[in-house]
Amino acid sequence: MIKKWLPLSLSALLLCGSISSFAAETKIYQGLGHSTNFRVGPGKDSEGQQVYSFNYVDAAVLFDSDGKIINAVVDALEVSTPNYDGESMPHFSGWPGTEGHNLADHKTKKVIGKTENTPASIANEVDNWKTKRERGATYGMNPKNEWDEQMDFFQEKFKGKTVEELEIIFTKLYSDVNGRPLKENSRNDKDKEKYSKLTEAEKKEVADITAGATMSLRDSHGDILGALKNAYENRIEVAIPTK
């Protein structure tokens, strides 16, 4: 779960994994950041009741003295109301003692009753929350290239760039409609127009991005760039012994 790697111990592991290639550096910066967004959806249940969810994105990042990313580990916790029928989605039914919420069956995708909302039932929900990385192949975004795999790809793309540079790239090479990398064969008029204005080098870069990941870095599913920015804002100096 996300709470397992939130402590700075994870960042310490991140540091150990990257220190060998920066032995000549005397200072690097370590940051732990997050972003949160609330979503109306995904969808409604079989009785027409709205589903609600939230995404909490965390980023453990190492920066050099120029603010360029040395390494980053990003994960996200997505939680919905229990009337969402996705089997691997973590749920939160409400505060203990409150009225039960519509409960959907994952197989039939229909509402089968109300949640109990007892201290034990709610504690069980929270204890079994899993992050998007932990959900792995069960996340259900793309069986051939799931969230965790796409995030690994993006983490490599982040290296050597500042958060500001990533924001510029996002503004230029990503859709203003859905926040995903632009596509040459998009059917959306706005995306097609934006793509047509790219240089050949930029089109090549877009092709490289979409070959490894097609999800957004900032949309209703989570603000990954926001978490990186927050990590930079929270960075602390780490002195590395050179002897």
PDB file of C-alpha atoms in Angstrom:
ATOM      1  CA  MET A   1       0.000   0.000   0.000  1.00  0.00           C
ATOM      2  CA  ILE A   2       0.971   3.607  -0.422  1.00  0.00           C
ATOM      3  CA  LYS A   3       1.446   3.969   3.323  1.00  0.00           C
ATOM      4  CA  LYS A   4       4.220   1.340   3.124  1.00  0.00           C
ATOM      5  CA  TRP A   5       6.492   3.578   1.058  1.00  0.00           C
ATOM      6  CA  LEU A   6       5.472   7.057   2.107  1.00  0.00           C
ATOM      7  CA  PRO A   7       8.148   7.236   4.855  1.00  0.00           C
ATOM      8  CA  LEU A   8      11.535   8.605   3.958  1.00  0.00           C
ATOM      9  CA  SER A   9      12.908   5.075   4.126  1.00  0.00           C
ATOM     10  CA  LEU A  10      11.798   4.609   0.515  1.00  0.00           C
ATOM     11  CA  SER A  11      13.572   7.745  -0.507  1.00  0.00           C
ATOM     12  CA  ALA A  12      16.652   6.373   1.228  1.00  0.00           C
ATOM     13  CA  LEU A  13      16.438   3.281  -0.966  1.00  0.00           C
ATOM     14  CA  LEU A  14      15.990   5.520  -3.972  1.00  0.00           C
ATOM     15  CA  LEU A  15      19.126   7.359  -2.975  1.00  0.00           C
ATOM     16  CA  CYS A  16      21.109   4.150  -2.615  1.00  0.00           C
ATOM     17  CA  GLY A  17      20.037   3.042  -6.050  1.00  0.00           C
ATOM     18  CA  SER A  18      21.285   6.201  -7.730  1.00  0.00           C
ATOM     19  CA  ILE A  19      24.304   7.259  -5.750  1.00  0.00           C
ATOM     20  CA  SER A  20      26.890   5.237  -7.679  1.00  0.00           C
ATOM     21  CA  SER A  21      26.592   7.323 -10.844  1.00  0.00           C
ATOM     22  CA  PHE A  22      26.878  10.584  -8.927  1.00  0.00           C
ATOM     23  CA  ALA A  23      29.896   9.870  -6.784  1.00  0.00           C
ATOM     24  CA  ALA A  24      31.520  13.119  -7.868  1.00  0.00           C
ATOM     25  CA  GLU A  25      28.570  15.164  -6.683  1.00  0.00           C
ATOM     26  CA  THR A  26      28.792  16.562  -3.174  1.00  0.00           C
ATOM     27  CA  LYS A  27      25.142  17.589  -2.960  1.00  0.00           C
ATOM     28  CA  ILE A  28      21.861  16.287  -4.251  1.00  0.00           C
ATOM     29  CA  TYR A  29      18.330  17.065  -3.203  1.00  0.00           C
ATOM     30  CA  GLN A  30      15.691  14.660  -2.000  1.00  0.00           C
ATOM     31  CA  GLY A  31      11.989  15.461  -2.230  1.00  0.00           C
ATOM     32  CA  LEU A  32       8.754  13.697  -1.337  1.00  0.00           C
ATOM     33  CA  GLY A  33       5.675  15.199  -2.973  1.00  0.00           C
ATOM     34  CA  HIS A  34       2.027  14.508  -3.498  1.00  0.00           C
ATOM     35  CA  SER A  35      -1.056  15.734  -5.308  1.00  0.00           C
ATOM     36  CA  THR A  36      -4.745  15.028  -4.779  1.00  0.00           C
ATOM     37  CA  ASN A  37      -7.761  15.317  -7.029  1.00  0.00           C
ATOM     38  CA  PHE A  38     -11.422  14.369  -6.634  1.00  0.00           C
ATOM     39  CA  ARG A  39     -13.367  12.890  -9.523  1.00  0.00           C
ATOM     40  CA  VAL A  40     -17.046  12.678 -10.367  1.00  0.00           C
ATOM     41  CA  GLY A  41     -16.997   9.113 -11.656  1.00  0.00           C
ATOM     42  CA  PRO A  42     -16.102   6.695 -13.070  1.00  0.00           C
ATOM     43  CA  GLY A  43     -19.712   6.461 -14.236  1.00  0.00           C
ATOM     44  CA  LYS A  44     -22.879   5.624 -12.310  1.00  0.00           C
ATOM     45  CA  ASP A  45     -24.175   2.385 -10.809  1.00  0.00           C
ATOM     46  CA  SER A  46     -27.063   0.260 -12.106  1.00  0.00           C
ATOM     47  CA  GLU A  47     -29.541   2.379 -10.145  1.00  0.00           C
ATOM     48  CA  GLY A  48     -28.218   5.625 -11.598  1.00  0.00           C
ATOM     49  CA  GLN A  49     -26.401   6.713  -8.452  1.00  0.00           C
ATOM     50  CA  GLN A  50     -23.204   8.637  -9.108  1.00  0.00           C
ATOM     51  CA  VAL A  51     -19.833   7.026  -8.450  1.00  0.00           C
ATOM     52  CA  TYR A  52     -17.190   9.252  -6.822  1.00  0.00           C
ATOM     53  CA  SER A  53     -13.462   8.696  -6.476  1.00  0.00           C
ATOM     54  CA  PHE A  54     -10.207  10.393  -5.572  1.00  0.00           C
ATOM     55  CA  ASN A  55      -6.566   9.975  -6.580  1.00  0.00           C
ATOM     56  CA  TYR A  56      -3.635  10.583  -4.260  1.00  0.00           C
ATOM     57  CA  VAL A  57      -0.346  10.622  -6.188  1.00  0.00           C
ATOM     58  CA  ASP A  58       3.015  10.385  -4.429  1.00  0.00           C
ATOM     59  CA  ALA A  59       6.459  11.013  -5.897  1.00  0.00           C
ATOM     60  CA  ALA A  60       9.831  10.323  -4.295  1.00  0.00           C
ATOM     61  CA  VAL A  61      12.395  12.249  -6.327  1.00  0.00           C
ATOM     62  CA  LEU A  62      16.116  12.979  -6.381  1.00  0.00           C
ATOM     63  CA  PHE A  63      17.210  16.291  -7.935  1.00  0.00           C
ATOM     64  CA  ASP A  64      20.640  17.620  -8.801  1.00  0.00           C
ATOM     65  CA  SER A  65      21.798  21.119  -7.952  1.00  0.00           C
ATOM     66  CA  ASP A  66      20.204  22.456 -11.156  1.00  0.00           C
ATOM     67  CA  GLY A  67      16.825  20.965 -10.334  1.00  0.00           C
ATOM     68  CA  LYS A  68      17.140  18.186 -12.907  1.00  0.00           C
ATOM     69  CA  ILE A  69      15.619  14.849 -11.953  1.00  0.00           C
ATOM     70  CA  ILE A  70      18.167  12.142 -11.175  1.00  0.00           C
ATOM     71  CA  ASN A  71      15.606   9.501 -10.324  1.00  0.00           C
ATOM     72  CA  ALA A  72      11.914   9.312  -9.455  1.00  0.00           C
ATOM     73  CA  VAL A  73       9.474   6.754  -8.109  1.00  0.00           C
ATOM     74  CA  VAL A  74       5.778   7.547  -8.566  1.00  0.00           C
ATOM     75  CA  ASP A  75       2.740   5.685  -7.276  1.00  0.00           C
ATOM     76  CA  ALA A  76      -0.918   6.550  -6.823  1.00  0.00           C
ATOM     77  CA  LEU A  77      -3.811   5.475  -4.643  1.00  0.00           C
ATOM     78  CA  GLU A  78      -7.220   5.567  -6.320  1.00  0.00           C
ATOM     79  CA  VAL A  79     -10.290   5.037  -4.111  1.00  0.00           C
ATOM     80  CA  SER A  80     -13.948   5.022  -5.155  1.00  0.00           C
ATOM     81  CA  THR A  81     -17.352   4.708  -3.577  1.00  0.00           C
ATOM     82  CA  PRO A  82     -18.480   1.045  -3.320  1.00  0.00           C
ATOM     83  CA  ASN A  83     -21.059   1.382  -6.087  1.00  0.00           C
ATOM     84  CA  TYR A  84     -18.234   1.187  -8.641  1.00  0.00           C
ATOM     85  CA  ASP A  85     -18.072  -2.361 -10.005  1.00  0.00           C
ATOM     86  CA  GLY A  86     -14.365  -2.573 -10.792  1.00  0.00           C
ATOM     87  CA  GLU A  87     -13.054  -5.583  -8.888  1.00  0.00           C
ATOM     88  CA  SER A  88      -9.573  -4.282  -8.034  1.00  0.00           C
ATOM     89  CA  MET A  89     -10.663  -0.722  -7.166  1.00  0.00           C
ATOM     90  CA  PRO A  90     -10.177   0.182  -3.491  1.00  0.00           C
ATOM     91  CA  HIS A  91     -13.436   1.371  -1.930  1.00  0.00           C
ATOM     92  CA  PHE A  92     -14.470   3.707   0.866  1.00  0.00           C
ATOM     93  CA  SER A  93     -18.083   3.291   1.971  1.00  0.00           C
ATOM     94  CA  GLY A  94     -18.277   6.118   4.498  1.00  0.00           C
ATOM     95  CA  TRP A  95     -17.594   6.906   8.111  1.00  0.00           C
ATOM     96  CA  PRO A  96     -18.437   4.155  10.630  1.00  0.00           C
ATOM     97  CA  GLY A  97     -21.988   4.552  11.836  1.00  0.00           C
ATOM     98  CA  THR A  98     -23.213   6.474   8.797  1.00  0.00           C
ATOM     99  CA  GLU A  99     -25.911   5.242   6.426  1.00  0.00           C
ATOM    100  CA  GLY A 100     -24.798   2.481   4.068  1.00  0.00           C
ATOM    101  CA  HIS A 101     -23.881   3.240   0.475  1.00  0.00           C
ATOM    102  CA  ASN A 102     -24.953   1.397  -2.677  1.00  0.00           C
ATOM    103  CA  LEU A 103     -22.801  -1.707  -3.126  1.00  0.00           C
ATOM    104  CA  ALA A 104     -22.137  -3.070  -6.634  1.00  0.00           C
ATOM    105  CA  ASP A 105     -21.397  -6.673  -7.526  1.00  0.00           C
ATOM    106  CA  HIS A 106     -18.235  -6.965  -9.605  1.00  0.00           C
ATOM    107  CA  LYS A 107     -19.530  -9.823 -11.754  1.00  0.00           C
ATOM    108  CA  THR A 108     -23.095  -8.723 -12.474  1.00  0.00           C
ATOM    109  CA  LYS A 109     -22.216  -4.999 -12.301  1.00  0.00           C
ATOM    110  CA  LYS A 110     -25.489  -4.389 -10.494  1.00  0.00           C
ATOM    111  CA  VAL A 111     -26.279  -2.914  -7.088  1.00  0.00           C
ATOM    112  CA  ILE A 112     -26.875  -5.775  -4.636  1.00  0.00           C
ATOM    113  CA  GLY A 113     -27.580  -3.849  -1.439  1.00  0.00           C
ATOM    114  CA  LYS A 114     -26.070  -1.380   1.007  1.00  0.00           C
ATOM    115  CA  THR A 115     -22.753  -1.384   2.846  1.00  0.00           C
ATOM    116  CA  GLU A 116     -22.687  -1.935   6.615  1.00  0.00           C
ATOM    117  CA  ASN A 117     -20.383   0.912   7.588  1.00  0.00           C
ATOM    118  CA  THR A 118     -19.326  -0.606  10.888  1.00  0.00           C
ATOM    119  CA  PRO A 119     -15.936   0.193  12.438  1.00  0.00           C
ATOM    120  CA  ALA A 120     -14.757  -3.279  11.438  1.00  0.00           C
ATOM    121  CA  SER A 121     -16.015  -3.101   7.832  1.00  0.00           C
ATOM    122  CA  ILE A 122     -14.535   0.336   7.197  1.00  0.00           C
ATOM    123  CA  ALA A 123     -11.219  -0.625   8.807  1.00  0.00           C
ATOM    124  CA  ASN A 124     -11.142  -3.700   6.565  1.00  0.00           C
ATOM    125  CA  GLU A 125     -11.673  -1.520   3.484  1.00  0.00           C
ATOM    126  CA  VAL A 126      -8.854   0.849   4.404  1.00  0.00           C
ATOM    127  CA  ASP A 127      -6.494  -1.964   5.416  1.00  0.00           C
ATOM    128  CA  ASN A 128      -6.931  -3.569   2.004  1.00  0.00           C
ATOM    129  CA  TRP A 129      -6.424  -0.462  -0.126  1.00  0.00           C
ATOM    130  CA  LYS A 130      -3.827  -1.070  -2.822  1.00  0.00           C
ATOM    131  CA  THR A 131      -1.970   1.484  -4.897  1.00  0.00           C
ATOM    132  CA  LYS A 132      -1.991   1.416  -8.673  1.00  0.00           C
ATOM    133  CA  ARG A 133       1.427  -0.221  -8.645  1.00  0.00           C
ATOM    134  CA  GLU A 134       0.245  -2.883  -6.222  1.00  0.00           C
ATOM    135  CA  ARG A 135      -2.830  -3.525  -8.364  1.00  0.00           C
ATOM    136  CA  GLY A 136      -0.495  -4.254 -11.272  1.00  0.00           C
ATOM    137  CA  ALA A 137      -2.114  -6.332 -14.002  1.00  0.00           C
ATOM    138  CA  THR A 138      -5.498  -6.150 -12.236  1.00  0.00           C
ATOM    139  CA  TYR A 139      -5.718  -2.382 -12.680  1.00  0.00           C
ATOM    140  CA  GLY A 140      -7.530  -2.827 -15.985  1.00  0.00           C
ATOM    141  CA  MET A 141      -6.289   0.096 -18.051  1.00  0.00           C
ATOM    142  CA  ASN A 142      -4.383  -1.781 -20.756  1.00  0.00           C
ATOM    143  CA  PRO A 143      -3.570  -5.505 -20.433  1.00  0.00           C
ATOM    144  CA  LYS A 144      -0.560  -5.097 -22.728  1.00  0.00           C
ATOM    145  CA  ASN A 145       0.795  -1.993 -21.004  1.00  0.00           C
ATOM    146  CA  GLU A 146      -0.664  -1.399 -17.549  1.00  0.00           C
ATOM    147  CA  TRP A 147      -0.386   1.698 -15.370  1.00  0.00           C
ATOM    148  CA  ASP A 148       2.712   0.519 -13.520  1.00  0.00           C
ATOM    149  CA  GLU A 149       4.546  -0.266 -16.762  1.00  0.00           C
ATOM    150  CA  GLN A 150       3.633   3.075 -18.304  1.00  0.00           C
ATOM    151  CA  MET A 151       4.689   4.858 -15.127  1.00  0.00           C
ATOM    152  CA  ASP A 152       8.069   3.087 -15.249  1.00  0.00           C
ATOM    153  CA  PHE A 153       8.495   4.381 -18.799  1.00  0.00           C
ATOM    154  CA  PHE A 154       7.633   7.941 -17.775  1.00  0.00           C
ATOM    155  CA  GLN A 155      10.036   7.802 -14.849  1.00  0.00           C
ATOM    156  CA  GLU A 156      12.856   7.139 -17.282  1.00  0.00           C
ATOM    157  CA  LYS A 157      11.684  10.033 -19.470  1.00  0.00           C
ATOM    158  CA  PHE A 158      11.750  12.354 -16.445  1.00  0.00           C
ATOM    159  CA  LYS A 159      15.471  11.862 -15.880  1.00  0.00           C
ATOM    160  CA  GLY A 160      17.680  14.797 -16.811  1.00  0.00           C
ATOM    161  CA  LYS A 161      14.780  17.252 -16.950  1.00  0.00           C
ATOM    162  CA  THR A 162      13.519  19.832 -14.495  1.00  0.00           C
ATOM    163  CA  VAL A 163       9.882  19.961 -13.440  1.00  0.00           C
ATOM    164  CA  GLU A 164       9.571  23.214 -15.378  1.00  0.00           C
ATOM    165  CA  GLU A 165      10.891  21.525 -18.514  1.00  0.00           C
ATOM    166  CA  LEU A 166       8.407  18.676 -18.060  1.00  0.00           C
ATOM    167  CA  GLU A 167       5.584  21.211 -17.787  1.00  0.00           C
ATOM    168  CA  ILE A 168       6.703  22.809 -21.082  1.00  0.00           C
ATOM    169  CA  ILE A 169       6.834  19.405 -22.776  1.00  0.00           C
ATOM    170  CA  PHE A 170       3.378  18.564 -21.430  1.00  0.00           C
ATOM    171  CA  THR A 171       1.958  21.834 -22.745  1.00  0.00           C
ATOM    172  CA  LYS A 172       3.430  21.307 -26.190  1.00  0.00           C
ATOM    173  CA  LEU A 173       3.293  17.552 -26.846  1.00  0.00           C
ATOM    174  CA  TYR A 174       0.173  16.503 -24.950  1.00  0.00           C
ATOM    175  CA  SER A 175      -3.514  16.901 -25.746  1.00  0.00           C
ATOM    176  CA  ASP A 176      -5.411  19.912 -24.427  1.00  0.00           C
ATOM    177  CA  VAL A 177      -8.532  17.715 -24.530  1.00  0.00           C
ATOM    178  CA  ASN A 178      -7.568  14.702 -22.419  1.00  0.00           C
ATOM    179  CA  GLY A 179      -3.982  15.351 -21.315  1.00  0.00           C
ATOM    180  CA  ARG A 180      -2.602  12.311 -23.144  1.00  0.00           C
ATOM    181  CA  PRO A 181       0.368  12.370 -25.550  1.00  0.00           C
ATOM    182  CA  LEU A 182      -0.668  13.622 -28.985  1.00  0.00           C
ATOM    183  CA  LYS A 183      -1.222  11.028 -31.710  1.00  0.00           C
ATOM    184  CA  GLU A 184      -0.628  11.330 -35.418  1.00  0.00           C
ATOM    185  CA  ASN A 185      -3.891   9.528 -36.191  1.00  0.00           C
ATOM    186  CA  SER A 186      -6.101  11.334 -33.665  1.00  0.00           C
ATOM    187  CA  ARG A 187      -9.724  11.870 -34.680  1.00  0.00           C
ATOM    188  CA  ASN A 188     -10.117  14.914 -32.458  1.00  0.00           C
ATOM    189  CA  ASP A 189      -9.950  18.156 -34.455  1.00  0.00           C
ATOM    190  CA  LYS A 190      -8.182  20.093 -31.705  1.00  0.00           C
ATOM    191  CA  ASP A 191      -5.582  17.389 -31.281  1.00  0.00           C
ATOM    192  CA  LYS A 192      -5.059  17.092 -35.034  1.00  0.00           C
ATOM    193  CA  GLU A 193      -4.512  20.838 -35.320  1.00  0.00           C
ATOM    194  CA  LYS A 194      -2.075  20.875 -32.426  1.00  0.00           C
ATOM    195  CA  TYR A 195      -0.159  17.907 -33.830  1.00  0.00           C
ATOM    196  CA  SER A 196       0.113  19.528 -37.264  1.00  0.00           C
ATOM    197  CA  LYS A 197       1.999  22.472 -35.745  1.00  0.00           C
ATOM    198  CA  LEU A 198       4.737  20.288 -34.277  1.00  0.00           C
ATOM    199  CA  THR A 199       8.181  20.186 -35.836  1.00  0.00           C
ATOM    200  CA  GLU A 200       9.487  16.905 -37.245  1.00  0.00           C
ATOM    201  CA  ALA A 201      11.693  16.524 -34.181  1.00  0.00           C
ATOM    202  CA  GLU A 202       8.703  17.046 -31.893  1.00  0.00           C
ATOM    203  CA  LYS A 203       6.630  14.537 -33.861  1.00  0.00           C
ATOM    204  CA  LYS A 204       9.448  12.033 -33.434  1.00  0.00           C
ATOM    205  CA  GLU A 205       9.449  12.712 -29.687  1.00  0.00           C
ATOM    206  CA  VAL A 206       5.670  12.210 -29.522  1.00  0.00           C
ATOM    207  CA  ALA A 207       6.044   8.901 -31.362  1.00  0.00           C
ATOM    208  CA  ASP A 208       8.684   7.840 -28.854  1.00  0.00           C
ATOM    209  CA  ILE A 209       6.407   8.734 -25.933  1.00  0.00           C
ATOM    210  CA  THR A 210       3.349   6.940 -27.289  1.00  0.00           C
ATOM    211  CA  ALA A 211       5.430   3.838 -27.985  1.00  0.00           C
ATOM    212  CA  GLY A 212       5.924   3.487 -24.230  1.00  0.00           C
ATOM    213  CA  ALA A 213       2.949   5.230 -22.640  1.00  0.00           C
ATOM    214  CA  THR A 214      -0.383   6.697 -23.661  1.00  0.00           C
ATOM    215  CA  MET A 215      -1.839   7.787 -20.317  1.00  0.00           C
ATOM    216  CA  SER A 216      -1.940  11.373 -19.135  1.00  0.00           C
ATOM    217  CA  LEU A 217       0.432  13.015 -16.696  1.00  0.00           C
ATOM    218  CA  ARG A 218      -2.373  15.278 -15.500  1.00  0.00           C
ATOM    219  CA  ASP A 219      -6.093  14.527 -15.740  1.00  0.00           C
ATOM    220  CA  SER A 220      -8.998  13.282 -13.618  1.00  0.00           C
ATOM    221  CA  HIS A 221      -7.051  10.077 -12.917  1.00  0.00           C
ATOM    222  CA  GLY A 222      -4.311  11.978 -11.091  1.00  0.00           C
ATOM    223  CA  ASP A 223      -1.845  14.854 -11.297  1.00  0.00           C
ATOM    224  CA  ILE A 224       1.568  13.238 -11.680  1.00  0.00           C
ATOM    225  CA  LEU A 225       3.283  16.481 -12.665  1.00  0.00           C
ATOM    226  CA  GLY A 226       1.771  18.143  -9.599  1.00  0.00           C
ATOM    227  CA  ALA A 227       3.331  15.493  -7.358  1.00  0.00           C
ATOM    228  CA  LEU A 228       6.740  16.023  -8.985  1.00  0.00           C
ATOM    229  CA  LYS A 229       6.435  19.772  -8.501  1.00  0.00           C
ATOM    230  CA  ASN A 230       5.497  19.313  -4.857  1.00  0.00           C
ATOM    231  CA  ALA A 231       8.500  17.013  -4.393  1.00  0.00           C
ATOM    232  CA  TYR A 232      10.751  19.748  -5.796  1.00  0.00           C
ATOM    233  CA  GLU A 233       9.193  22.321  -3.482  1.00  0.00           C
ATOM    234  CA  ASN A 234       9.772  20.000  -0.519  1.00  0.00           C
ATOM    235  CA  ARG A 235      13.327  19.030  -1.464  1.00  0.00           C
ATOM    236  CA  ILE A 236      16.037  18.949   1.159  1.00  0.00           C
ATOM    237  CA  GLU A 237      19.760  18.970   0.608  1.00  0.00           C
ATOM    238  CA  VAL A 238      21.565  15.673   1.026  1.00  0.00           C
ATOM    239  CA  ALA A 239      25.347  15.751   1.439  1.00  0.00           C
ATOM    240  CA  ILE A 240      27.124  12.716  -0.049  1.00  0.00           C
ATOM    241  CA  PRO A 241      30.551  11.797   1.308  1.00  0.00           C
ATOM    242  CA  THR A 242      33.110  11.656  -1.495  1.00  0.00           C
ATOM    243  CA  LYS A 243      35.677   9.653   0.463  1.00  0.00           C
TER     244      LYS A 243
END
